[in-house]
Tab-separated table of N, CA and C in Angstrom:
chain	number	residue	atom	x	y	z
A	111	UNK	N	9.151	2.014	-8.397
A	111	UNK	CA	9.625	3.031	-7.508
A	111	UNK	C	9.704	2.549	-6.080
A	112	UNK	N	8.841	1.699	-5.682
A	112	UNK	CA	8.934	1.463	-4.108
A	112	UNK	C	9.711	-0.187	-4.435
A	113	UNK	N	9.913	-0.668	-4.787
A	113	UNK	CA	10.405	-1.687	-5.002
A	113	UNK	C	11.943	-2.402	-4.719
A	114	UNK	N	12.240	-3.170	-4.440
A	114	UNK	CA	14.154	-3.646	-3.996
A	114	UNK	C	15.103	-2.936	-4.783
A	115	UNK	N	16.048	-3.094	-4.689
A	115	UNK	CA	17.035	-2.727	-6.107
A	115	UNK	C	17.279	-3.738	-6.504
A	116	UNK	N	17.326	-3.304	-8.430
A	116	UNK	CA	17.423	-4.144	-9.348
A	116	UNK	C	18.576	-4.308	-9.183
A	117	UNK	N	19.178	-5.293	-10.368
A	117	UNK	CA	20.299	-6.156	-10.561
A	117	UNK	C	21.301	-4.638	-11.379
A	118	UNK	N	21.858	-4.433	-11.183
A	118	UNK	CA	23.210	-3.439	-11.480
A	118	UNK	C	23.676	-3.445	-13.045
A	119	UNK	N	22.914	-2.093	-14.030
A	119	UNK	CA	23.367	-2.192	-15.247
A	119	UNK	C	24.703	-2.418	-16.082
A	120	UNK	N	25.139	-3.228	-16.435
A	120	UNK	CA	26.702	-3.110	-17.148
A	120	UNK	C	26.970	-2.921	-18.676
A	121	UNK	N	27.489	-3.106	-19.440
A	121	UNK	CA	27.907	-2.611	-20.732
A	121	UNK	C	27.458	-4.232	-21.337
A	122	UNK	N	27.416	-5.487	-20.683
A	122	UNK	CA	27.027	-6.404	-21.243
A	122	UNK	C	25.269	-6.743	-21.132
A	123	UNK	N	24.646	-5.610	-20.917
A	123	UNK	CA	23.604	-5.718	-20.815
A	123	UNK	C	23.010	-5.103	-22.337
A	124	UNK	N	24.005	-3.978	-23.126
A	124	UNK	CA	23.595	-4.018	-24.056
A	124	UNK	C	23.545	-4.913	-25.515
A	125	UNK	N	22.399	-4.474	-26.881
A	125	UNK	CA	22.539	-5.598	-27.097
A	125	UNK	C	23.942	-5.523	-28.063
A	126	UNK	N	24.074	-6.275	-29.087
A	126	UNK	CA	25.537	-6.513	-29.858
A	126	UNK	C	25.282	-6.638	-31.347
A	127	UNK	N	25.985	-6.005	-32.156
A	127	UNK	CA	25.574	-5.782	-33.537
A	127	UNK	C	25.971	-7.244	-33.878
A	128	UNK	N	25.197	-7.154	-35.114
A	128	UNK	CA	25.069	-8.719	-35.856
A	128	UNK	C	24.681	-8.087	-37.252
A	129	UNK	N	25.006	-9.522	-37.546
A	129	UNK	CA	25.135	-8.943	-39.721
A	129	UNK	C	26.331	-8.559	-40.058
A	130	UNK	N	26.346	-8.911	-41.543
A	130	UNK	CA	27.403	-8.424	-42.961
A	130	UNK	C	27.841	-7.449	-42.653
A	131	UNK	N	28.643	-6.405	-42.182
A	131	UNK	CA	28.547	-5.214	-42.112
A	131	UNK	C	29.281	-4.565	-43.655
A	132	UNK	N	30.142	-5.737	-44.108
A	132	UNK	CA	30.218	-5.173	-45.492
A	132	UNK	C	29.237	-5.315	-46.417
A	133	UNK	N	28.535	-6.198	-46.598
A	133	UNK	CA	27.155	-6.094	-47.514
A	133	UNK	C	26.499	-4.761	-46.814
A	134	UNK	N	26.518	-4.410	-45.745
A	134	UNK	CA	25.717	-3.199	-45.433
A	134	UNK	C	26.235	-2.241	-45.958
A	135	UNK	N	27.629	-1.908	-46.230
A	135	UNK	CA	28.590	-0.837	-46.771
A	135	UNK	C	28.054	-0.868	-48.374
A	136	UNK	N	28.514	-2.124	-49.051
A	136	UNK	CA	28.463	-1.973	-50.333
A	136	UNK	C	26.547	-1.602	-50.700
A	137	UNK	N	25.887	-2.124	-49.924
A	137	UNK	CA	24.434	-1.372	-50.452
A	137	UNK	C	23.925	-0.310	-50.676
A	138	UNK	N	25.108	0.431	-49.358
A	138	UNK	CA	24.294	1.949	-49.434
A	138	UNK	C	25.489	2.491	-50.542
A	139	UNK	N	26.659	2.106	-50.905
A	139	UNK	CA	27.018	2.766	-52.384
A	139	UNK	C	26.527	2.337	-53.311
A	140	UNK	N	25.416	1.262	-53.399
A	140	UNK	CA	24.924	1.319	-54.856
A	140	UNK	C	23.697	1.669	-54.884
A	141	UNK	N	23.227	1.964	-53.451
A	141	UNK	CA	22.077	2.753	-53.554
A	141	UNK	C	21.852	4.069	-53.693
A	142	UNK	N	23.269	4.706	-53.458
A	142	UNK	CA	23.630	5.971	-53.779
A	142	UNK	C	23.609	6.164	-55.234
A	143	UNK	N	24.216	4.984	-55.819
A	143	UNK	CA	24.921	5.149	-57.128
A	143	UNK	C	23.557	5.009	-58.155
A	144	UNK	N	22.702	4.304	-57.574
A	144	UNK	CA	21.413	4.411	-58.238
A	144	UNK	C	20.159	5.582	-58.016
A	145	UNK	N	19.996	6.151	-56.457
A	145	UNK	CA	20.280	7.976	-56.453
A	145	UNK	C	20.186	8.881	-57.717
A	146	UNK	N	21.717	8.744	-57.601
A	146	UNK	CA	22.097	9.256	-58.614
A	146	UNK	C	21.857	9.677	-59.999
A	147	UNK	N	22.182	7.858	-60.682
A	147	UNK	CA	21.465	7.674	-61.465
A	147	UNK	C	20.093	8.859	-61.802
A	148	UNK	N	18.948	8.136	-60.908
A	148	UNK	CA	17.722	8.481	-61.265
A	148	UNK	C	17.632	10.220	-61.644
A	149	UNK	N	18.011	10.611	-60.482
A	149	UNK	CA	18.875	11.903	-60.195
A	149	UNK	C	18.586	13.036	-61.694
A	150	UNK	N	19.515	12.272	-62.023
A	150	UNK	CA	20.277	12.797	-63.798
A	150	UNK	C	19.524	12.632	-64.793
A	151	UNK	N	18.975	10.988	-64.832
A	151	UNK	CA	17.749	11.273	-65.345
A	151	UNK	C	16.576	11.742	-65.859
A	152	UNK	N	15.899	12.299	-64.514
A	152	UNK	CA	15.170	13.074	-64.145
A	152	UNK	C	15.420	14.620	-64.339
A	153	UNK	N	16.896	14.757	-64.433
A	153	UNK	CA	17.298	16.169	-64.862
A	153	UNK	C	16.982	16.588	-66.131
A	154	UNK	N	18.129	15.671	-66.847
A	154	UNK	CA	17.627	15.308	-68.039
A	154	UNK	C	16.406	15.281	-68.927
A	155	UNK	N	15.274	14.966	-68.438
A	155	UNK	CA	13.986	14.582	-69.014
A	155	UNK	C	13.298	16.312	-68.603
A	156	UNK	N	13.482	16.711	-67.506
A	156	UNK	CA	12.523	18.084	-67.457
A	156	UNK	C	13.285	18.905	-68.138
A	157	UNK	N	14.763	18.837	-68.045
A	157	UNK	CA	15.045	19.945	-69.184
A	157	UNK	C	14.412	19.626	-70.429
A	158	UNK	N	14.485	18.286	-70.880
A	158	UNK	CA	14.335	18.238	-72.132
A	158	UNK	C	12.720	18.475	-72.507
A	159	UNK	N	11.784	18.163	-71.959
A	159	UNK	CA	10.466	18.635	-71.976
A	159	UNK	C	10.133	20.289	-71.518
A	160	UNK	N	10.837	20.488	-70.779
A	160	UNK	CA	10.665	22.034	-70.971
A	160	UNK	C	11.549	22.811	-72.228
A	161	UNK	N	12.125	22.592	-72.288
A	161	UNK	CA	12.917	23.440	-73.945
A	161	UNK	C	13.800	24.496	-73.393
A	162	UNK	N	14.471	24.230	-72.440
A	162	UNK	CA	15.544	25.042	-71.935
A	162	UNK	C	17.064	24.996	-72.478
A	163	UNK	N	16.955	23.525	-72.798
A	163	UNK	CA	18.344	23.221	-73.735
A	163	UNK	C	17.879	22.873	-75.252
A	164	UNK	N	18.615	23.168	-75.847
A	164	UNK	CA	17.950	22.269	-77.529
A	164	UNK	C	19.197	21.301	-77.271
A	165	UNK	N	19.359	19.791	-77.896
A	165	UNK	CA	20.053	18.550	-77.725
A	165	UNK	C	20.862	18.431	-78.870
A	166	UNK	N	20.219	19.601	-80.470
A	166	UNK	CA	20.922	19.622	-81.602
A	166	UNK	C	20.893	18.117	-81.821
A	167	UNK	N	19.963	17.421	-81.912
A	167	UNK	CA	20.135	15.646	-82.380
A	167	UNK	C	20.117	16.113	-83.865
A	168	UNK	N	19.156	16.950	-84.509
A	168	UNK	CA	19.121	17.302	-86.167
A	168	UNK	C	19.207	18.662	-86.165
A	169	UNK	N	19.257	19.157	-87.934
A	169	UNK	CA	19.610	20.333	-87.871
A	169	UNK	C	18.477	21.351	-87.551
A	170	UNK	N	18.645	22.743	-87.240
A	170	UNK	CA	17.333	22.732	-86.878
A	170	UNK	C	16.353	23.360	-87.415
A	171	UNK	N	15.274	23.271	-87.723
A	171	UNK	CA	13.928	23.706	-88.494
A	171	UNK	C	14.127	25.011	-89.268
A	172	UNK	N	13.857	25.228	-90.674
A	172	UNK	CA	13.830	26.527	-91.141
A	172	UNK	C	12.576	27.360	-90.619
A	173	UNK	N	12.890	28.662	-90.053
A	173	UNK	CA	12.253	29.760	-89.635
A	173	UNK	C	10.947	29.877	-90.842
A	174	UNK	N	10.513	29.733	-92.011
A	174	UNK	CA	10.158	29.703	-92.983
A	174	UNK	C	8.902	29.349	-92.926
């Protein structure tokens, strides 16, 4: 605060992106795509442990 004036900020003072930027693109769609994935999965498996859907894999059990 009590000090000279500094040297005068410009646009080259910030810093500058670096890296793949397409490897950065294609990661986050297959990290989506794996998301996903799990996603459905996971859908999948609590329906099927809770008994909300029957899957009809066989016929089904006589009442009997």
């Amino acid at each position: 605060y009590g000090g000279g004036h500094g040297h005068k900020v410009t646009m080259n003072d910030l810093p500058v992106p670096q890296g793949d930027w397409k490897l950065t693109l294609e990661n986050s769609k297959f990290n989506a795509l794996v998301a996903g994935i799990a996603v459905l999965a996971g859908t999948i498996g609590f329906v099927k442990t809770s008994g909300v859907i029957q899957f009809n894999y066989s016929p089904p059990k006589s009442l009997d």
